[in-house]
mmCIF file of C-alpha atoms and ligand atoms in Angstrom:
data_model
loop_
_atom_site.group_PDB
_atom_site.id
_atom_site.type_symbol
_atom_site.label_atom_id
_atom_site.label_comp_id
_atom_site.label_asym_id
_atom_site.label_seq_id
_atom_site.Cartn_x
_atom_site.Cartn_y
_atom_site.Cartn_z
ATOM 1 C CA MET R 1 189.685 -61.172 153.264
ATOM 2 C CA SER R 2 189.682 -60.414 156.631
ATOM 3 C CA SER R 3 186.115 -60.091 158.550
ATOM 4 C CA ASN R 4 185.294 -59.863 162.297
ATOM 5 C CA GLY R 5 181.767 -59.957 161.028
ATOM 6 C CA ASN R 6 181.052 -56.730 160.793
ATOM 7 C CA GLY R 7 182.921 -55.177 158.381
ATOM 8 C CA LYS R 8 184.862 -56.894 155.369
ATOM 9 C CA VAL R 9 187.681 -55.646 153.599
ATOM 10 C CA PRO R 10 189.799 -56.708 150.999
ATOM 11 C CA THR R 11 193.747 -57.790 151.284
ATOM 12 C CA GLY R 12 195.257 -54.212 151.240
ATOM 13 C CA TRP R 13 193.153 -52.806 153.359
ATOM 14 C CA ALA R 14 193.252 -52.743 157.054
ATOM 15 C CA GLN R 15 189.843 -53.799 158.719
ATOM 16 C CA ASP R 16 189.942 -52.501 162.164
ATOM 17 C CA ARG R 17 190.496 -48.535 159.900
ATOM 18 C CA VAL R 18 188.164 -46.150 158.086
ATOM 19 C CA TYR R 19 189.660 -44.992 154.734
ATOM 20 C CA ILE R 20 188.858 -41.458 154.704
ATOM 21 C CA PHE R 21 187.204 -40.125 151.287
ATOM 22 C CA ASP R 22 187.189 -36.268 150.796
ATOM 23 C CA THR R 23 184.643 -35.059 147.722
ATOM 24 C CA THR R 24 184.999 -31.130 148.957
ATOM 25 C CA LEU R 25 186.339 -30.896 145.701
ATOM 26 C CA ARG R 26 183.444 -32.651 143.672
ATOM 27 C CA ASP R 27 180.671 -33.122 145.626
ATOM 28 C CA GLY R 28 181.451 -30.210 147.790
ATOM 29 C CA GLU R 29 182.605 -27.800 145.055
ATOM 30 C CA GLN R 30 179.861 -28.526 142.181
ATOM 31 C CA SER R 31 177.015 -26.989 145.471
ATOM 32 C CA PRO R 32 176.017 -23.086 144.611
ATOM 33 C CA GLY R 33 178.374 -20.692 145.961
ATOM 34 C CA PHE R 34 181.345 -22.855 146.778
ATOM 35 C CA GLY R 35 182.869 -22.992 143.005
ATOM 36 C CA LEU R 36 186.850 -22.889 142.556
ATOM 37 C CA ASP R 37 189.686 -22.220 140.301
ATOM 38 C CA GLY R 38 192.573 -24.488 139.671
ATOM 39 C CA GLU R 39 194.553 -22.675 141.670
ATOM 40 C CA ALA R 40 192.599 -22.671 144.840
ATOM 41 C CA LYS R 41 191.832 -26.636 144.675
ATOM 42 C CA LEU R 42 195.429 -27.357 144.251
ATOM 43 C CA LEU R 43 196.310 -25.434 147.756
ATOM 44 C CA PHE R 44 193.040 -26.814 149.350
ATOM 45 C CA ALA R 45 193.996 -30.734 147.869
ATOM 46 C CA LYS R 46 197.845 -30.001 149.218
ATOM 47 C CA GLN R 47 195.651 -29.018 152.707
ATOM 48 C CA LEU R 48 194.256 -32.476 152.508
ATOM 49 C CA GLU R 49 197.083 -34.166 152.320
ATOM 50 C CA GLN R 50 198.316 -32.788 155.068
ATOM 51 C CA LEU R 51 195.589 -33.510 157.269
ATOM 52 C CA GLY R 52 195.423 -37.124 156.053
ATOM 53 C CA VAL R 53 192.943 -38.232 154.336
ATOM 54 C CA ASP R 54 193.286 -41.557 152.329
ATOM 55 C CA VAL R 55 191.445 -40.905 149.132
ATOM 56 C CA ILE R 56 190.822 -37.367 147.088
ATOM 57 C CA GLU R 57 187.984 -36.306 144.981
ATOM 58 C CA ALA R 58 189.502 -33.474 142.434
ATOM 59 C CA GLY R 59 186.251 -33.648 140.406
ATOM 60 C CA PHE R 60 184.483 -34.052 137.522
ATOM 61 C CA PRO R 61 186.605 -33.766 134.538
ATOM 62 C CA ILE R 62 183.989 -34.103 131.361
ATOM 63 C CA SER R 63 181.920 -30.726 132.861
ATOM 64 C CA SER R 64 184.668 -28.086 132.111
ATOM 65 C CA PRO R 65 188.151 -27.627 130.659
ATOM 66 C CA GLY R 66 188.945 -25.619 133.730
ATOM 67 C CA ASP R 67 187.554 -28.368 136.043
ATOM 68 C CA PHE R 68 189.734 -30.935 133.842
ATOM 69 C CA GLU R 69 192.958 -28.982 134.436
ATOM 70 C CA ALA R 70 192.690 -28.767 138.035
ATOM 71 C CA CYS R 71 192.512 -32.257 137.928
ATOM 72 C CA ARG R 72 195.395 -33.192 136.210
ATOM 73 C CA THR R 73 197.330 -30.741 138.400
ATOM 74 C CA ILE R 74 196.115 -32.272 141.575
ATOM 75 C CA ALA R 75 196.924 -35.782 140.434
ATOM 76 C CA ARG R 76 200.551 -34.627 139.751
ATOM 77 C CA GLU R 77 201.294 -32.681 142.007
ATOM 78 C CA VAL R 78 199.552 -34.529 145.007
ATOM 79 C CA ARG R 79 201.432 -37.907 146.484
ATOM 80 C CA GLY R 80 200.130 -39.988 149.229
ATOM 81 C CA PRO R 81 196.364 -39.737 148.972
ATOM 82 C CA MET R 82 194.372 -42.456 146.044
ATOM 83 C CA ILE R 83 193.478 -39.787 143.728
ATOM 84 C CA THR R 84 189.998 -40.177 141.886
ATOM 85 C CA ALA R 85 187.394 -38.218 139.973
ATOM 86 C CA LEU R 86 183.564 -39.047 138.938
ATOM 87 C CA ALA R 87 182.453 -40.265 135.734
ATOM 88 C CA ARG R 88 178.902 -41.313 134.075
ATOM 89 C CA ALA R 89 178.854 -44.442 132.794
ATOM 90 C CA VAL R 90 179.663 -42.980 129.605
ATOM 91 C CA ASN R 91 183.272 -44.000 127.707
ATOM 92 C CA ALA R 92 183.666 -40.411 127.026
ATOM 93 C CA ASP R 93 183.115 -38.878 130.555
ATOM 94 C CA ILE R 94 185.897 -42.364 131.393
ATOM 95 C CA GLU R 95 188.193 -41.037 129.147
ATOM 96 C CA ALA R 96 188.150 -37.718 130.453
ATOM 97 C CA VAL R 97 188.582 -38.803 134.042
ATOM 98 C CA TRP R 98 191.564 -41.016 132.873
ATOM 99 C CA GLY R 99 193.111 -38.563 130.829
ATOM 100 C CA ALA R 100 192.941 -36.219 133.819
ATOM 101 C CA ILE R 101 194.106 -38.909 136.837
ATOM 102 C CA GLY R 102 196.303 -41.197 134.846
ATOM 103 C CA ASP R 103 199.585 -39.529 136.187
ATOM 104 C CA ALA R 104 198.338 -39.535 140.150
ATOM 105 C CA GLU R 105 200.708 -42.080 142.303
ATOM 106 C CA ARG R 106 197.269 -43.826 142.985
ATOM 107 C CA PRO R 107 195.100 -43.211 140.367
ATOM 108 C CA GLN R 108 191.137 -44.200 140.924
ATOM 109 C CA ILE R 109 188.103 -44.333 138.021
ATOM 110 C CA HIS R 110 184.915 -43.165 140.068
ATOM 111 C CA ILE R 111 181.120 -44.192 137.811
ATOM 112 C CA VAL R 112 178.104 -43.035 139.057
ATOM 113 C CA LEU R 113 174.550 -44.984 137.491
ATOM 114 C CA SER R 114 171.554 -44.877 139.124
ATOM 115 C CA ALA R 115 170.125 -47.407 141.363
ATOM 116 C CA SER R 116 166.583 -46.752 142.492
ATOM 117 C CA ASP R 117 163.177 -47.364 140.167
ATOM 118 C CA ILE R 118 162.276 -43.970 140.447
ATOM 119 C CA HIS R 119 166.169 -42.920 138.422
ATOM 120 C CA ILE R 120 165.799 -45.894 136.368
ATOM 121 C CA GLN R 121 162.884 -45.081 134.897
ATOM 122 C CA ARG R 122 162.003 -40.830 135.823
ATOM 123 C CA LYS R 123 165.561 -40.273 134.808
ATOM 124 C CA LEU R 124 166.808 -42.832 132.699
ATOM 125 C CA GLY R 125 164.055 -44.059 130.818
ATOM 126 C CA LEU R 126 165.465 -47.731 131.116
ATOM 127 C CA THR R 127 164.496 -51.120 132.444
ATOM 128 C CA ARG R 128 166.867 -52.036 135.707
ATOM 129 C CA SER R 129 168.169 -55.053 133.508
ATOM 130 C CA GLU R 130 169.702 -52.208 130.962
ATOM 131 C CA VAL R 131 170.782 -50.261 133.370
ATOM 132 C CA ILE R 132 173.199 -53.511 134.833
ATOM 133 C CA ARG R 133 174.047 -53.845 131.675
ATOM 134 C CA ARG R 134 175.499 -50.008 130.519
ATOM 135 C CA GLY R 135 177.136 -50.256 134.442
ATOM 136 C CA VAL R 136 178.978 -53.547 133.668
ATOM 137 C CA ASN R 137 179.834 -52.161 130.298
ATOM 138 C CA ALA R 138 181.349 -49.022 131.925
ATOM 139 C CA VAL R 139 183.429 -51.151 134.661
ATOM 140 C CA GLN R 140 185.319 -53.162 132.708
ATOM 141 C CA PHE R 141 186.123 -50.285 130.056
ATOM 142 C CA ALA R 142 187.277 -48.101 133.074
ATOM 143 C CA ARG R 143 189.153 -51.468 134.099
ATOM 144 C CA ASN R 144 190.925 -51.702 131.028
ATOM 145 C CA LEU R 145 192.567 -48.352 131.907
ATOM 146 C CA CYS R 146 193.004 -47.877 135.270
ATOM 147 C CA ALA R 147 193.397 -50.492 138.287
ATOM 148 C CA GLU R 148 191.466 -48.961 140.553
ATOM 149 C CA VAL R 149 187.195 -48.804 139.844
ATOM 150 C CA GLU R 150 184.851 -47.302 142.497
ATOM 151 C CA TYR R 151 181.175 -48.025 141.214
ATOM 152 C CA SER R 152 178.341 -45.495 142.865
ATOM 153 C CA PRO R 153 174.886 -47.100 142.611
ATOM 154 C CA GLU R 154 172.788 -43.624 142.607
ATOM 155 C CA ASP R 155 170.552 -43.148 144.979
ATOM 156 C CA ALA R 156 170.476 -46.553 146.261
ATOM 157 C CA GLY R 157 169.220 -45.244 149.331
ATOM 158 C CA ARG R 158 165.925 -45.617 147.906
ATOM 159 C CA ALA R 159 166.579 -48.726 145.827
ATOM 160 C CA ASP R 160 164.917 -52.117 146.229
ATOM 161 C CA ARG R 161 167.561 -53.952 148.204
ATOM 162 C CA ASP R 162 167.635 -57.178 146.203
ATOM 163 C CA TYR R 163 168.439 -55.413 142.981
ATOM 164 C CA LEU R 164 171.050 -53.677 144.889
ATOM 165 C CA VAL R 165 172.377 -56.739 145.369
ATOM 166 C CA GLU R 166 172.604 -57.497 141.868
ATOM 167 C CA THR R 167 174.147 -54.509 140.843
ATOM 168 C CA VAL R 168 176.631 -55.017 142.671
ATOM 169 C CA GLU R 169 177.520 -58.161 142.291
ATOM 170 C CA ALA R 170 177.179 -57.337 138.564
ATOM 171 C CA MET R 171 179.960 -54.635 138.783
ATOM 172 C CA LEU R 172 182.286 -57.273 141.357
ATOM 173 C CA ASP R 173 182.241 -59.661 138.504
ATOM 174 C CA ALA R 174 182.501 -56.573 136.100
ATOM 175 C CA GLY R 175 186.144 -55.988 137.874
ATOM 176 C CA ALA R 176 184.834 -52.837 140.325
ATOM 177 C CA THR R 177 187.228 -52.744 143.219
ATOM 178 C CA ALA R 178 185.422 -50.333 145.530
ATOM 179 C CA ILE R 179 181.431 -49.908 145.946
ATOM 180 C CA ASN R 180 179.996 -46.806 147.004
ATOM 181 C CA ILE R 181 176.502 -47.061 148.802
ATOM 182 C CA PRO R 182 175.162 -43.178 148.421
ATOM 183 C CA ASP R 183 171.938 -42.101 150.366
ATOM 184 C CA THR R 184 171.904 -39.640 147.392
ATOM 185 C CA THR R 185 168.978 -38.110 148.915
ATOM 186 C CA GLY R 186 169.516 -37.817 152.478
ATOM 187 C CA TYR R 187 166.536 -39.928 152.965
ATOM 188 C CA CYS R 188 167.195 -43.070 154.888
ATOM 189 C CA LEU R 189 166.947 -43.283 158.761
ATOM 190 C CA PRO R 190 170.322 -44.548 160.405
ATOM 191 C CA ASN R 191 168.784 -48.027 161.451
ATOM 192 C CA GLU R 192 167.925 -48.614 157.473
ATOM 193 C CA PHE R 193 170.587 -47.544 155.894
ATOM 194 C CA GLY R 194 173.331 -49.521 158.626
ATOM 195 C CA GLY R 195 171.023 -52.071 157.761
ATOM 196 C CA LEU R 196 170.771 -51.903 154.087
ATOM 197 C CA ILE R 197 174.616 -51.741 154.596
ATOM 198 C CA GLU R 198 174.733 -55.004 156.210
ATOM 199 C CA TYR R 199 172.517 -56.645 153.443
ATOM 200 C CA VAL R 200 174.465 -55.788 151.180
ATOM 201 C CA VAL R 201 177.806 -56.418 152.564
ATOM 202 C CA SER R 202 176.161 -60.156 153.456
ATOM 203 C CA ASN R 203 174.429 -61.258 150.544
ATOM 204 C CA VAL R 204 176.808 -60.276 147.554
ATOM 205 C CA ARG R 205 178.707 -63.353 146.136
ATOM 206 C CA HIS R 206 182.423 -61.907 146.698
ATOM 207 C CA PRO R 207 182.545 -58.879 149.061
ATOM 208 C CA GLU R 208 185.919 -59.676 149.207
ATOM 209 C CA ARG R 209 186.220 -58.057 145.990
ATOM 210 C CA ALA R 210 186.248 -54.716 146.692
ATOM 211 C CA ILE R 211 186.056 -52.182 149.678
ATOM 212 C CA PHE R 212 182.667 -51.152 150.775
ATOM 213 C CA SER R 213 182.042 -47.143 151.367
ATOM 214 C CA VAL R 214 178.800 -44.792 151.837
ATOM 215 C CA HIS R 215 177.901 -41.339 150.977
ATOM 216 C CA CYS R 216 175.620 -39.518 152.555
ATOM 217 C CA HIS R 217 173.577 -36.807 152.166
ATOM 218 C CA ASN R 218 172.290 -34.156 155.054
ATOM 219 C CA ASP R 219 169.016 -33.420 153.669
ATOM 220 C CA LEU R 220 167.117 -34.775 156.841
ATOM 221 C CA GLY R 221 170.045 -33.409 159.091
ATOM 222 C CA LEU R 222 171.429 -37.058 159.066
ATOM 223 C CA ALA R 223 174.263 -37.596 157.125
ATOM 224 C CA THR R 224 176.976 -38.058 159.764
ATOM 225 C CA ALA R 225 174.659 -40.277 161.632
ATOM 226 C CA ASN R 226 173.677 -42.275 158.561
ATOM 227 C CA THR R 227 177.588 -42.866 158.134
ATOM 228 C CA MET R 228 178.208 -44.068 161.172
ATOM 229 C CA ALA R 229 175.241 -46.557 161.045
ATOM 230 C CA GLY R 230 177.098 -47.792 157.640
ATOM 231 C CA ILE R 231 180.599 -48.049 159.262
ATOM 232 C CA MET R 232 178.316 -50.276 161.788
ATOM 233 C CA GLY R 233 176.826 -52.100 158.927
ATOM 234 C CA GLY R 234 180.563 -53.294 157.786
ATOM 235 C CA ALA R 235 181.253 -50.266 155.371
ATOM 236 C CA ARG R 236 185.014 -49.007 155.959
ATOM 237 C CA ARG R 237 185.359 -46.379 153.750
ATOM 238 C CA VAL R 238 183.205 -43.070 154.416
ATOM 239 C CA GLU R 239 182.527 -40.193 151.400
ATOM 240 C CA CYS R 240 182.721 -36.765 153.642
ATOM 241 C CA THR R 241 183.655 -33.057 152.878
ATOM 242 C CA VAL R 242 185.407 -30.958 154.822
ATOM 243 C CA ASN R 243 182.868 -27.906 156.560
ATOM 244 C CA GLY R 244 180.190 -30.402 155.277
ATOM 245 C CA ILE R 245 179.226 -28.574 152.030
ATOM 246 C CA GLY R 246 177.831 -30.394 149.002
ATOM 247 C CA GLU R 247 175.068 -30.762 146.813
ATOM 248 C CA ARG R 248 171.737 -29.114 148.925
ATOM 249 C CA ALA R 249 171.941 -29.582 152.531
ATOM 250 C CA GLY R 250 175.583 -30.704 152.272
ATOM 251 C CA ASN R 251 177.394 -34.037 152.850
ATOM 252 C CA THR R 252 178.864 -35.989 155.628
ATOM 253 C CA SER R 253 181.243 -33.859 157.436
ATOM 254 C CA LEU R 254 184.595 -34.598 157.509
ATOM 255 C CA GLU R 255 185.473 -33.442 161.345
ATOM 256 C CA GLU R 256 182.473 -34.863 162.590
ATOM 257 C CA ILE R 257 182.871 -38.306 161.305
ATOM 258 C CA VAL R 258 186.887 -38.098 162.209
ATOM 259 C CA MET R 259 186.085 -36.671 165.671
ATOM 260 C CA LEU R 260 183.431 -39.318 166.230
ATOM 261 C CA LEU R 261 185.717 -42.409 165.288
ATOM 262 C CA LYS R 262 188.446 -40.363 167.751
ATOM 263 C CA VAL R 263 186.461 -39.498 170.536
ATOM 264 C CA ARG R 264 184.524 -42.883 170.633
ATOM 265 C CA GLN R 265 187.523 -45.198 169.623
ATOM 266 C CA GLY R 266 186.910 -46.892 172.727
ATOM 267 C CA MET R 267 183.322 -48.213 171.769
ATOM 268 C CA LEU R 268 183.865 -48.434 167.923
ATOM 269 C CA GLY R 269 187.535 -49.979 167.911
ATOM 270 C CA LEU R 270 188.240 -48.094 164.861
ATOM 271 C CA GLU R 271 191.409 -46.276 163.561
ATOM 272 C CA HIS R 272 192.283 -43.698 161.406
ATOM 273 C CA ALA R 273 194.818 -41.949 159.755
ATOM 274 C CA ILE R 274 193.747 -37.656 160.087
ATOM 275 C CA ASP R 275 195.823 -35.450 161.755
ATOM 276 C CA THR R 276 192.990 -34.045 163.737
ATOM 277 C CA THR R 277 194.871 -31.280 164.546
ATOM 278 C CA GLN R 278 194.289 -29.850 160.942
ATOM 279 C CA ILE R 279 190.894 -30.038 161.017
ATOM 280 C CA VAL R 280 190.463 -26.521 162.183
ATOM 281 C CA PRO R 281 193.170 -25.161 159.505
ATOM 282 C CA THR R 282 191.325 -26.935 156.708
ATOM 283 C CA SER R 283 187.762 -25.722 157.766
ATOM 284 C CA LEU R 284 189.114 -22.524 157.914
ATOM 285 C CA MET R 285 191.093 -22.634 154.524
ATOM 286 C CA LEU R 286 188.357 -23.968 152.789
ATOM 287 C CA THR R 287 186.034 -20.568 154.371
ATOM 288 C CA GLU R 288 188.605 -18.132 153.131
ATOM 289 C CA LEU R 289 189.175 -19.454 149.787
ATOM 290 C CA THR R 290 184.898 -19.794 149.475
ATOM 291 C CA GLY R 291 184.187 -17.265 151.264
ATOM 292 C CA VAL R 292 181.485 -19.303 153.004
ATOM 293 C CA GLY R 293 182.077 -19.065 156.563
ATOM 294 C CA VAL R 294 180.201 -22.253 158.868
ATOM 295 C CA GLN R 295 177.036 -21.667 161.508
ATOM 296 C CA PRO R 296 178.601 -20.724 164.375
ATOM 297 C CA ASN R 297 177.187 -23.552 166.217
ATOM 298 C CA LYS R 298 178.342 -25.806 163.578
ATOM 299 C CA ALA R 299 179.856 -28.964 165.048
ATOM 300 C CA ILE R 300 183.644 -29.094 165.667
ATOM 301 C CA VAL R 301 184.737 -26.344 163.381
ATOM 302 C CA GLY R 302 181.574 -23.751 164.574
ATOM 303 C CA ALA R 303 182.960 -20.790 166.040
ATOM 304 C CA ASN R 304 181.333 -21.619 169.321
ATOM 305 C CA ALA R 305 182.025 -25.266 169.197
ATOM 306 C CA PHE R 306 184.159 -24.875 172.081
ATOM 307 C CA ALA R 307 182.809 -21.753 173.646
ATOM 308 C CA HIS R 308 181.118 -21.501 177.241
ATOM 309 C CA ALA R 309 178.896 -19.005 177.595
ATOM 310 C CA SER R 310 176.886 -19.531 180.392
ATOM 311 C CA GLY R 311 177.656 -19.392 184.355
ATOM 312 C CA ILE R 312 176.843 -22.472 184.796
ATOM 313 C CA HIS R 313 179.029 -24.162 182.038
ATOM 314 C CA GLN R 314 182.352 -21.602 182.738
ATOM 315 C CA ASP R 315 182.047 -22.247 186.310
ATOM 316 C CA GLY R 316 182.159 -26.315 185.692
ATOM 317 C CA VAL R 317 184.740 -25.767 182.919
ATOM 318 C CA LEU R 318 187.298 -23.249 184.908
ATOM 319 C CA LYS R 319 186.906 -26.247 187.613
ATOM 320 C CA ASP R 320 187.648 -29.024 185.403
ATOM 321 C CA ARG R 321 187.179 -28.807 181.558
ATOM 322 C CA LEU R 322 186.094 -32.772 181.478
ATOM 323 C CA ASN R 323 182.557 -31.147 183.116
ATOM 324 C CA TYR R 324 181.661 -29.816 179.872
ATOM 325 C CA GLU R 325 184.301 -30.989 177.029
ATOM 326 C CA ILE R 326 184.536 -34.411 175.428
ATOM 327 C CA MET R 327 187.470 -33.662 173.944
ATOM 328 C CA LYS R 328 190.172 -31.167 173.369
ATOM 329 C CA PRO R 329 190.186 -28.066 171.516
ATOM 330 C CA GLU R 330 193.844 -28.665 171.305
ATOM 331 C CA ASP R 331 193.177 -31.548 169.285
ATOM 332 C CA VAL R 332 191.144 -29.963 166.400
ATOM 333 C CA GLY R 333 194.034 -27.325 165.927
ATOM 334 C CA LEU R 334 192.753 -24.958 168.586
ATOM 335 C CA ASP R 335 195.071 -23.066 171.125
ATOM 336 C CA ASP R 336 192.169 -23.013 173.498
ATOM 337 C CA ASN R 337 187.741 -23.234 174.864
ATOM 338 C CA ARG R 338 186.642 -19.808 174.924
ATOM 339 C CA ILE R 339 185.060 -18.605 177.749
ATOM 340 C CA VAL R 340 182.808 -15.644 176.361
ATOM 341 C CA LEU R 341 181.689 -13.159 178.442
ATOM 342 C CA THR R 342 178.102 -12.107 178.087
ATOM 343 C CA ALA R 343 175.138 -11.011 180.418
ATOM 344 C CA ARG R 344 174.677 -15.117 181.163
ATOM 345 C CA SER R 345 178.514 -15.358 182.483
ATOM 346 C CA GLY R 346 179.124 -15.634 186.478
ATOM 347 C CA ARG R 347 181.627 -14.238 188.212
ATOM 348 C CA HIS R 348 184.060 -17.299 188.442
ATOM 349 C CA ALA R 349 184.219 -16.486 184.676
ATOM 350 C CA PHE R 350 184.512 -13.045 185.158
ATOM 351 C CA ARG R 351 187.263 -13.016 187.954
ATOM 352 C CA HIS R 352 189.306 -15.647 185.058
ATOM 353 C CA ARG R 353 189.424 -13.258 183.037
ATOM 354 C CA LEU R 354 190.168 -10.724 184.898
ATOM 355 C CA ASN R 355 193.560 -12.692 185.985
ATOM 356 C CA MET R 356 194.289 -13.920 182.663
ATOM 357 C CA LEU R 357 194.468 -9.799 181.742
ATOM 358 C CA GLY R 358 196.415 -8.860 184.463
ATOM 359 C CA LEU R 359 193.818 -6.894 185.746
ATOM 360 C CA THR R 360 193.497 -7.268 189.717
ATOM 361 C CA VAL R 361 190.842 -5.868 191.002
ATOM 362 C CA PRO R 362 190.810 -5.550 195.318
ATOM 363 C CA GLU R 363 188.308 -7.702 197.184
ATOM 364 C CA ASP R 364 185.979 -4.730 198.288
ATOM 365 C CA ARG R 365 185.925 -3.156 194.773
ATOM 366 C CA MET R 366 184.673 -6.374 193.207
ATOM 367 C CA GLN R 367 180.992 -6.085 193.542
ATOM 368 C CA GLU R 368 181.121 -2.673 191.943
ATOM 369 C CA ALA R 369 183.336 -4.163 189.160
ATOM 370 C CA TRP R 370 180.635 -7.118 188.493
ATOM 371 C CA ALA R 371 177.512 -4.350 188.776
ATOM 372 C CA GLY R 372 179.863 -2.525 186.096
ATOM 373 C CA PHE R 373 180.336 -5.767 183.700
ATOM 374 C CA LEU R 374 176.615 -6.670 184.342
ATOM 375 C CA ARG R 375 175.450 -3.242 183.092
ATOM 376 C CA LEU R 376 177.800 -3.254 180.081
ATOM 377 C CA ALA R 377 177.140 -6.793 179.473
ATOM 378 C CA ASP R 378 172.971 -6.564 178.883
ATOM 379 C CA ALA R 379 174.231 -3.321 176.791
ATOM 380 C CA ARG R 380 176.282 -5.951 174.178
ATOM 381 C CA LYS R 381 176.263 -9.204 172.667
ATOM 382 C CA GLU R 382 179.912 -9.794 174.500
ATOM 383 C CA VAL R 383 182.016 -8.196 176.375
ATOM 384 C CA THR R 384 185.553 -8.582 174.824
ATOM 385 C CA ASP R 385 189.011 -7.864 176.533
ATOM 386 C CA ALA R 386 188.623 -4.301 175.366
ATOM 387 C CA ASP R 387 185.831 -3.634 177.061
ATOM 388 C CA LEU R 388 187.248 -5.458 180.620
ATOM 389 C CA ARG R 389 190.121 -3.211 179.962
ATOM 390 C CA THR R 390 188.017 0.366 179.322
ATOM 391 C CA LEU R 391 185.951 -0.682 182.410
ATOM 392 C CA MET R 392 188.395 -1.765 184.717
ATOM 393 C CA ALA R 393 190.277 1.760 184.160
HETATM 394 O O1 KIV P 1 175.036 -38.298 146.051
HETATM 395 C C1 KIV P 1 175.200 -38.976 145.298
HETATM 396 O O2 KIV P 1 175.102 -40.083 145.105
HETATM 397 C C2 KIV P 1 177.008 -38.932 144.560
HETATM 398 C C3 KIV P 1 177.023 -40.050 143.752
HETATM 399 C C4 KIV P 1 177.931 -39.446 142.552
HETATM 400 C C5 KIV P 1 178.099 -41.211 144.482
HETATM 401 O O3 KIV P 1 177.009 -38.043 144.761
HETATM 402 ZN ZN1 ZN P 2 176.429 -37.043 147.046
#
């Protein structure tokens, strides 16, 4: 096992790298309004391969014959990333996963079973030890089929820490090769979640037997912060979705965590294998396939993420992009930033856009042109290039 005292990964996984596990086609696709048919799922899985994700969670095969088929096609046609699919801790689910993804280049069975007392008592009606026994049986059954088995103690964010350690140790002994700690309900604070990961990784007897992963939900808007805290606590795999789609308020957004790793690489010192120029094309493909757009102010992929509208910001960016941009639009697959002309824009941006459009205004007519622009801008949300041409004519 290699360890820098922070992250711990088994042989075969790099210590200084974060592995990206995309669950857009499982946790994302299961949320209302985001359903995709098999053809769309395959198209998107191929785009995820282009993007460079390490793991694709293709679906939940037992849920429907359509999803089983979609997972099977993805497992057969997508090469490169590990392909996984979800099972509850019951043999029928596990067999369905294996039937669906067994043909993948590198298949993994993903098992989920609750770990918090709330779930154990109110959802399962079992005892803690019965849950561990059920989990161990499931992992052993899955390991007889597949070399890679991930175990997710559901609702770990609200579970008792020592019971979580006991659970993880039992699953490692049973042969789990990946342990995923989910904050299923999006309840944790970043320092709490990071501390939980550190506690589990440093208290289980053989952390080197598995890669540790985190899976966060965004109910309180903390999914990305909690995932980052999980990485700091020692996790080296992160489960996330494109555009942050997912159950309820969504999952950790892939583009946010990847750009965090890239922009703050100097601070974090962690690598990833994502081709970031594929981020916007992937986001747009998902929007097109699902028919659901992202909010304009969404980090990284929102329409306004690289747009500058106020005069002060436009002037600063036109003088030097570094004034207001911490990453380059080209790095996420956009051609350029957008200087949006509104009633809050300044003369610098107005002149800049006129120049770009090849519209020259003699200096003695500039005041008149500017006044005309402001009248138009007050009447509209945004002044387009066509508006400017009409105004100048
Ligand atoms: O949120 C959750 O706990 C999950 C598990 C299947 C990892 O989606
Ligand atoms: Zn989830």
